[in-house]
Amino acid sequence: MRIRPGIAEVMALASVVAGVTALPSAASATGVAQAATRTAEVGPPCVREDLRLPAGAWQRITVSHADPSGRFQIAYGTDTSWRDHVIRWDKGVPTNLGSPAGMLEEVNEQGDFVGNTFSKDGLYRSIAWRYSAGQVTTLPGLPGSVQTSASAIAADGTVAGWVRSADGQSTAVTWAADNTVRALPGSGDSRAIDVDADGTVIGYLAEKPVRWAPNAQPELLPGYAAGPDTVWELTGISAGVVVGQEHTGSSQFVLSWVPGAAPTLLTEGAVAHAVNARGSVAYEQTYENQQWLRQDGIDRALPFGPSPYSIADITGLTDGDIAYGNHYSTPVRWICG
């Protein structure tokens, strides 16, 4: 999943968005939005391991995503001749799949993955594609669209993303396993950024965060302490739980949303990287240069070296609480089960 921020207006004006169901914000539900970080107990750190590397000599290998089951991971690799490759792990065994079709986004439980390349006409428009059964297939747009972008893929092969028309209008879409494209309902610019196992999609509509339940109208995700300058960045959805950030002024809240309820504050001054079906959330305290897993209300460190010189990032989280990512240019995982 990839974070795509949007500029939001005052939440009280959200009802003007056509066809969007609004829920109460945390502020309206309690009278005053909480400003303090909800402190979690600190548990034992997770255990970091390097991933097995494919044969050959490598400059770097960077993990892009891991599927929820933990069976598959995908990465970019650059060899010592500066040629790029796609690497896919299957039960811990890496395979070099050859030259990439473009940027990698997500892999699912079947080992299929999606990504985007860019046009060579000087306009650099994204073109969405799917890799399945050893073949790369371009995903079609809607009538009149000039750009497509894939964001996520579910276990059943459903892909979430968006298309853009020549006049700049973007429309959230899903592609079925047979690559049939369908526009999601709603009036205004929209983009889909993730899809849950049951087909629920999250994204943005008229620059506001929304959830599309299967065969339903979009539902507005309520703000926590929203104001006229609020920006949301949605990270992902798993088992109905949505996580992301709300930026209002100098405040940055990591939030979780469940259907029909106001958002829950997880922490402040951080960025959420992933959520799994257990409700665990991998997140980063940016200024402290620390990675954490919030697991059953307890924070467990994802160690990667002394701050501030060491560098790591989290790009995937399995339902078994194994986080995948990178330590410098080395692919790693953190076992937190």
mmCIF file of N, CA, C and O in Angstrom, residues 3 37 233 235 243-247 252-255 266-275 280-295 299-305 307-317 323-328 334:
data_model
loop_
_atom_site.group_PDB
_atom_site.id
_atom_site.type_symbol
_atom_site.label_atom_id
_atom_site.label_comp_id
_atom_site.label_asym_id
_atom_site.label_seq_id
_atom_site.Cartn_x
_atom_site.Cartn_y
_atom_site.Cartn_z
ATOM 1 N N ILE A 3 0.948 5.383 0.561
ATOM 2 C CA ILE A 3 0.292 6.540 1.156
ATOM 3 C C ILE A 3 0.136 7.626 0.107
ATOM 4 O O ILE A 3 1.081 8.017 -0.553
ATOM 5 N N THR A 37 -1.057 11.707 23.897
ATOM 6 C CA THR A 37 -0.782 10.386 23.352
ATOM 7 C C THR A 37 -1.260 9.313 24.311
ATOM 8 O O THR A 37 -1.053 9.404 25.517
ATOM 9 N N GLU A 233 -3.681 10.690 5.602
ATOM 10 C CA GLU A 233 -2.900 9.712 4.847
ATOM 11 C C GLU A 233 -3.329 8.328 5.318
ATOM 12 O O GLU A 233 -3.009 7.931 6.435
ATOM 13 N N THR A 235 -3.147 4.346 5.431
ATOM 14 C CA THR A 235 -2.104 3.337 5.247
ATOM 15 C C THR A 235 -2.660 2.050 4.680
ATOM 16 O O THR A 235 -2.141 1.507 3.700
ATOM 17 N N VAL A 243 -6.157 1.930 9.234
ATOM 18 C CA VAL A 243 -5.194 2.755 9.962
ATOM 19 C C VAL A 243 -4.648 3.830 9.026
ATOM 20 O O VAL A 243 -4.629 3.677 7.803
ATOM 21 N N GLY A 244 -4.219 4.919 9.636
ATOM 22 C CA GLY A 244 -3.639 6.016 8.870
ATOM 23 C C GLY A 244 -3.309 7.177 9.778
ATOM 24 O O GLY A 244 -3.353 7.062 11.015
ATOM 25 N N GLN A 245 -2.981 8.300 9.166
ATOM 26 C CA GLN A 245 -2.585 9.495 9.900
ATOM 27 C C GLN A 245 -3.561 10.641 9.624
ATOM 28 O O GLN A 245 -4.112 10.744 8.532
ATOM 29 N N GLU A 246 -3.705 11.482 10.621
ATOM 30 C CA GLU A 246 -4.409 12.751 10.466
ATOM 31 C C GLU A 246 -3.444 13.864 10.847
ATOM 32 O O GLU A 246 -2.885 13.861 11.942
ATOM 33 N N HIS A 247 -3.229 14.797 9.946
ATOM 34 C CA HIS A 247 -2.344 15.942 10.187
ATOM 35 C C HIS A 247 -3.206 17.193 10.315
ATOM 36 O O HIS A 247 -3.924 17.562 9.384
ATOM 37 N N GLN A 252 0.168 15.438 14.540
ATOM 38 C CA GLN A 252 0.061 14.277 13.673
ATOM 39 C C GLN A 252 -0.397 13.096 14.504
ATOM 40 O O GLN A 252 0.306 12.640 15.392
ATOM 41 N N PHE A 253 -1.605 12.596 14.217
ATOM 42 C CA PHE A 253 -2.208 11.514 14.977
ATOM 43 C C PHE A 253 -2.223 10.245 14.140
ATOM 44 O O PHE A 253 -2.630 10.268 12.977
ATOM 45 N N VAL A 254 -1.788 9.134 14.721
ATOM 46 C CA VAL A 254 -1.986 7.826 14.106
ATOM 47 C C VAL A 254 -3.299 7.271 14.642
ATOM 48 O O VAL A 254 -3.480 7.145 15.855
ATOM 49 N N LEU A 255 -4.214 6.948 13.726
ATOM 50 C CA LEU A 255 -5.570 6.573 14.094
ATOM 51 C C LEU A 255 -5.925 5.204 13.542
ATOM 52 O O LEU A 255 -5.349 4.742 12.556
ATOM 53 N N LEU A 266 -3.994 5.943 18.342
ATOM 54 C CA LEU A 266 -2.965 4.963 18.684
ATOM 55 C C LEU A 266 -1.728 5.618 19.261
ATOM 56 O O LEU A 266 -1.176 5.164 20.256
ATOM 57 N N THR A 267 -1.282 6.705 18.621
ATOM 58 C CA THR A 267 -0.123 7.433 19.110
ATOM 59 C C THR A 267 -0.031 8.746 18.339
ATOM 60 O O THR A 267 -0.813 8.991 17.412
ATOM 61 N N GLU A 268 0.900 9.601 18.726
ATOM 62 C CA GLU A 268 1.111 10.885 18.051
ATOM 63 C C GLU A 268 2.531 10.968 17.514
ATOM 64 O O GLU A 268 3.428 10.252 17.957
ATOM 65 N N GLY A 269 2.735 11.853 16.549
ATOM 66 C CA GLY A 269 4.060 12.113 16.021
ATOM 67 C C GLY A 269 4.678 10.915 15.349
ATOM 68 O O GLY A 269 5.897 10.729 15.401
ATOM 69 N N ALA A 270 3.858 10.082 14.710
ATOM 70 C CA ALA A 270 4.343 8.831 14.135
ATOM 71 C C ALA A 270 3.687 8.602 12.783
ATOM 72 O O ALA A 270 2.779 9.331 12.367
ATOM 73 N N VAL A 271 4.149 7.561 12.086
ATOM 74 C CA VAL A 271 3.603 7.159 10.792
ATOM 75 C C VAL A 271 3.288 5.675 10.854
ATOM 76 O O VAL A 271 4.158 4.862 11.210
ATOM 77 N N ALA A 272 2.056 5.296 10.518
ATOM 78 C CA ALA A 272 1.679 3.891 10.463
ATOM 79 C C ALA A 272 2.127 3.301 9.134
ATOM 80 O O ALA A 272 1.923 3.893 8.076
ATOM 81 N N HIS A 273 2.743 2.118 9.187
ATOM 82 C CA HIS A 273 3.217 1.463 7.972
ATOM 83 C C HIS A 273 2.355 0.295 7.533
ATOM 84 O O HIS A 273 2.286 -0.007 6.336
ATOM 85 N N ALA A 274 1.701 -0.407 8.466
ATOM 86 C CA ALA A 274 0.924 -1.584 8.092
ATOM 87 C C ALA A 274 0.011 -1.982 9.240
ATOM 88 O O ALA A 274 0.276 -1.689 10.402
ATOM 89 N N VAL A 275 -1.084 -2.693 8.887
ATOM 90 C CA VAL A 275 -1.999 -3.270 9.861
ATOM 91 C C VAL A 275 -2.308 -4.692 9.417
ATOM 92 O O VAL A 275 -2.326 -4.979 8.216
ATOM 93 N N SER A 280 -2.821 -5.726 14.867
ATOM 94 C CA SER A 280 -1.483 -5.201 15.152
ATOM 95 C C SER A 280 -1.120 -4.141 14.125
ATOM 96 O O SER A 280 -1.490 -4.239 12.949
ATOM 97 N N VAL A 281 -0.375 -3.134 14.567
ATOM 98 C CA VAL A 281 -0.001 -2.020 13.698
ATOM 99 C C VAL A 281 1.505 -1.794 13.796
ATOM 100 O O VAL A 281 2.044 -1.626 14.892
ATOM 101 N N ALA A 282 2.174 -1.815 12.653
ATOM 102 C CA ALA A 282 3.589 -1.440 12.588
ATOM 103 C C ALA A 282 3.663 0.052 12.324
ATOM 104 O O ALA A 282 3.019 0.557 11.394
ATOM 105 N N TYR A 283 4.438 0.754 13.151
ATOM 106 C CA TYR A 283 4.519 2.198 12.978
ATOM 107 C C TYR A 283 5.920 2.693 13.313
ATOM 108 O O TYR A 283 6.736 1.986 13.915
ATOM 109 N N GLU A 284 6.188 3.926 12.912
ATOM 110 C CA GLU A 284 7.513 4.534 13.069
ATOM 111 C C GLU A 284 7.400 5.844 13.824
ATOM 112 O O GLU A 284 6.582 6.704 13.468
ATOM 113 N N GLN A 285 8.198 5.984 14.876
ATOM 114 C CA GLN A 285 8.376 7.278 15.517
ATOM 115 C C GLN A 285 9.479 8.002 14.750
ATOM 116 O O GLN A 285 10.660 7.717 14.910
ATOM 117 N N THR A 286 9.075 8.913 13.875
ATOM 118 C CA THR A 286 9.980 9.462 12.874
ATOM 119 C C THR A 286 11.154 10.198 13.494
ATOM 120 O O THR A 286 12.316 9.935 13.162
ATOM 121 N N TYR A 287 10.878 11.118 14.396
ATOM 122 C CA TYR A 287 11.951 11.941 14.945
ATOM 123 C C TYR A 287 12.873 11.152 15.865
ATOM 124 O O TYR A 287 14.057 11.448 15.975
ATOM 125 N N GLU A 288 12.340 10.134 16.507
ATOM 126 C CA GLU A 288 13.160 9.299 17.377
ATOM 127 C C GLU A 288 13.890 8.211 16.591
ATOM 128 O O GLU A 288 14.726 7.502 17.146
ATOM 129 N N ASN A 289 13.547 8.049 15.303
ATOM 130 C CA ASN A 289 14.135 7.003 14.450
ATOM 131 C C ASN A 289 13.948 5.633 15.096
ATOM 132 O O ASN A 289 14.889 4.866 15.269
ATOM 133 N N GLN A 290 12.674 5.321 15.433
ATOM 134 C CA GLN A 290 12.346 4.052 16.072
ATOM 135 C C GLN A 290 11.176 3.401 15.349
ATOM 136 O O GLN A 290 10.220 4.080 14.952
ATOM 137 N N GLN A 291 11.253 2.077 15.165
ATOM 138 C CA GLN A 291 10.172 1.299 14.582
ATOM 139 C C GLN A 291 9.540 0.440 15.672
ATOM 140 O O GLN A 291 10.249 -0.151 16.504
ATOM 141 N N TRP A 292 8.187 0.342 15.641
ATOM 142 C CA TRP A 292 7.472 -0.378 16.689
ATOM 143 C C TRP A 292 6.367 -1.239 16.090
ATOM 144 O O TRP A 292 5.848 -0.939 15.017
ATOM 145 N N LEU A 293 5.984 -2.277 16.836
ATOM 146 C CA LEU A 293 4.777 -3.034 16.550
ATOM 147 C C LEU A 293 3.846 -2.901 17.741
ATOM 148 O O LEU A 293 4.200 -3.275 18.864
ATOM 149 N N ARG A 294 2.673 -2.316 17.504
ATOM 150 C CA ARG A 294 1.637 -2.259 18.548
ATOM 151 C C ARG A 294 0.861 -3.575 18.479
ATOM 152 O O ARG A 294 0.102 -3.804 17.547
ATOM 153 N N GLN A 295 1.045 -4.415 19.486
ATOM 154 C CA GLN A 295 0.522 -5.780 19.494
ATOM 155 C C GLN A 295 -0.283 -5.992 20.765
ATOM 156 O O GLN A 295 0.270 -5.983 21.864
ATOM 157 N N ASP A 299 3.574 -2.154 22.995
ATOM 158 C CA ASP A 299 4.541 -1.761 21.975
ATOM 159 C C ASP A 299 5.785 -2.636 22.064
ATOM 160 O O ASP A 299 6.407 -2.745 23.129
ATOM 161 N N ARG A 300 6.165 -3.230 20.928
ATOM 162 C CA ARG A 300 7.382 -4.042 20.866
ATOM 163 C C ARG A 300 8.308 -3.434 19.830
ATOM 164 O O ARG A 300 7.910 -3.164 18.687
ATOM 165 N N ALA A 301 9.537 -3.187 20.216
ATOM 166 C CA ALA A 301 10.505 -2.547 19.330
ATOM 167 C C ALA A 301 10.891 -3.482 18.188
ATOM 168 O O ALA A 301 11.016 -4.692 18.367
ATOM 169 N N LEU A 302 11.078 -2.889 17.013
ATOM 170 C CA LEU A 302 11.637 -3.581 15.860
ATOM 171 C C LEU A 302 13.068 -3.087 15.715
ATOM 172 O O LEU A 302 13.340 -2.082 15.061
ATOM 173 N N PRO A 303 14.037 -3.753 16.357
ATOM 174 C CA PRO A 303 15.394 -3.207 16.468
ATOM 175 C C PRO A 303 16.142 -3.264 15.150
ATOM 176 O O PRO A 303 16.005 -4.200 14.367
ATOM 177 N N PHE A 304 16.964 -2.234 14.933
ATOM 178 C CA PHE A 304 17.767 -2.200 13.709
ATOM 179 C C PHE A 304 19.091 -1.494 13.895
ATOM 180 O O PHE A 304 19.820 -1.266 12.941
ATOM 181 N N GLY A 305 19.454 -1.119 15.085
ATOM 182 C CA GLY A 305 20.743 -0.483 15.291
ATOM 183 C C GLY A 305 20.602 0.813 16.045
ATOM 184 O O GLY A 305 19.500 1.337 16.216
ATOM 185 N N SER A 307 20.333 4.583 17.060
ATOM 186 C CA SER A 307 19.888 5.831 16.445
ATOM 187 C C SER A 307 20.954 6.898 16.688
ATOM 188 O O SER A 307 21.648 6.861 17.700
ATOM 189 N N PRO A 308 21.147 7.896 15.801
ATOM 190 C CA PRO A 308 20.357 8.146 14.603
ATOM 191 C C PRO A 308 21.007 7.640 13.317
ATOM 192 O O PRO A 308 20.590 8.034 12.227
ATOM 193 N N TYR A 309 22.027 6.828 13.406
ATOM 194 C CA TYR A 309 22.799 6.504 12.209
ATOM 195 C C TYR A 309 22.256 5.307 11.441
ATOM 196 O O TYR A 309 22.449 5.192 10.248
ATOM 197 N N SER A 310 21.587 4.407 12.119
ATOM 198 C CA SER A 310 21.045 3.244 11.434
ATOM 199 C C SER A 310 19.740 3.611 10.728
ATOM 200 O O SER A 310 19.006 4.502 11.162
ATOM 201 N N ILE A 311 19.441 2.923 9.622
ATOM 202 C CA ILE A 311 18.271 3.226 8.808
ATOM 203 C C ILE A 311 17.509 1.939 8.550
ATOM 204 O O ILE A 311 18.085 0.925 8.163
ATOM 205 N N ALA A 312 16.189 1.968 8.767
ATOM 206 C CA ALA A 312 15.344 0.822 8.472
ATOM 207 C C ALA A 312 13.966 1.311 8.053
ATOM 208 O O ALA A 312 13.573 2.445 8.352
ATOM 209 N N ASP A 313 13.232 0.463 7.331
ATOM 210 C CA ASP A 313 11.859 0.784 7.000
ATOM 211 C C ASP A 313 11.044 -0.500 6.991
ATOM 212 O O ASP A 313 11.567 -1.588 6.763
ATOM 213 N N ILE A 314 9.744 -0.354 7.269
ATOM 214 C CA ILE A 314 8.813 -1.472 7.326
ATOM 215 C C ILE A 314 7.910 -1.391 6.101
ATOM 216 O O ILE A 314 7.294 -0.361 5.839
ATOM 217 N N THR A 315 7.812 -2.503 5.358
ATOM 218 C CA THR A 315 7.011 -2.491 4.125
ATOM 219 C C THR A 315 5.933 -3.563 4.105
ATOM 220 O O THR A 315 5.154 -3.616 3.149
ATOM 221 N N GLY A 316 5.855 -4.396 5.127
ATOM 222 C CA GLY A 316 4.824 -5.416 5.160
ATOM 223 C C GLY A 316 4.679 -6.003 6.547
ATOM 224 O O GLY A 316 5.614 -5.986 7.354
ATOM 225 N N LEU A 317 3.472 -6.529 6.840
ATOM 226 C CA LEU A 317 3.193 -7.127 8.146
ATOM 227 C C LEU A 317 2.256 -8.303 7.932
ATOM 228 O O LEU A 317 1.164 -8.146 7.372
ATOM 229 N N ALA A 323 7.017 -8.734 10.704
ATOM 230 C CA ALA A 323 7.172 -7.533 9.894
ATOM 231 C C ALA A 323 8.324 -7.728 8.915
ATOM 232 O O ALA A 323 9.363 -8.304 9.267
ATOM 233 N N TYR A 324 8.144 -7.254 7.694
ATOM 234 C CA TYR A 324 9.183 -7.306 6.676
ATOM 235 C C TYR A 324 9.579 -5.894 6.286
ATOM 236 O O TYR A 324 8.782 -4.958 6.344
ATOM 237 N N GLY A 325 10.843 -5.759 5.890
ATOM 238 C CA GLY A 325 11.320 -4.454 5.466
ATOM 239 C C GLY A 325 12.789 -4.513 5.122
ATOM 240 O O GLY A 325 13.292 -5.539 4.650
ATOM 241 N N ASN A 326 13.479 -3.416 5.399
ATOM 242 C CA ASN A 326 14.862 -3.280 4.982
ATOM 243 C C ASN A 326 15.693 -2.624 6.069
ATOM 244 O O ASN A 326 15.227 -1.702 6.751
ATOM 245 N N HIS A 327 16.914 -3.107 6.245
ATOM 246 C CA HIS A 327 17.906 -2.473 7.104
ATOM 247 C C HIS A 327 19.033 -2.041 6.189
ATOM 248 O O HIS A 327 19.766 -2.882 5.666
ATOM 249 N N TYR A 328 19.138 -0.718 5.978
ATOM 250 C CA TYR A 328 19.971 -0.205 4.895
ATOM 251 C C TYR A 328 19.525 -0.875 3.595
ATOM 252 O O TYR A 328 18.350 -0.784 3.238
ATOM 253 N N TRP A 334 11.262 -9.063 11.043
ATOM 254 C CA TRP A 334 11.233 -9.023 12.500
ATOM 255 C C TRP A 334 10.162 -9.991 12.974
ATOM 256 O O TRP A 334 8.974 -9.825 12.638
#
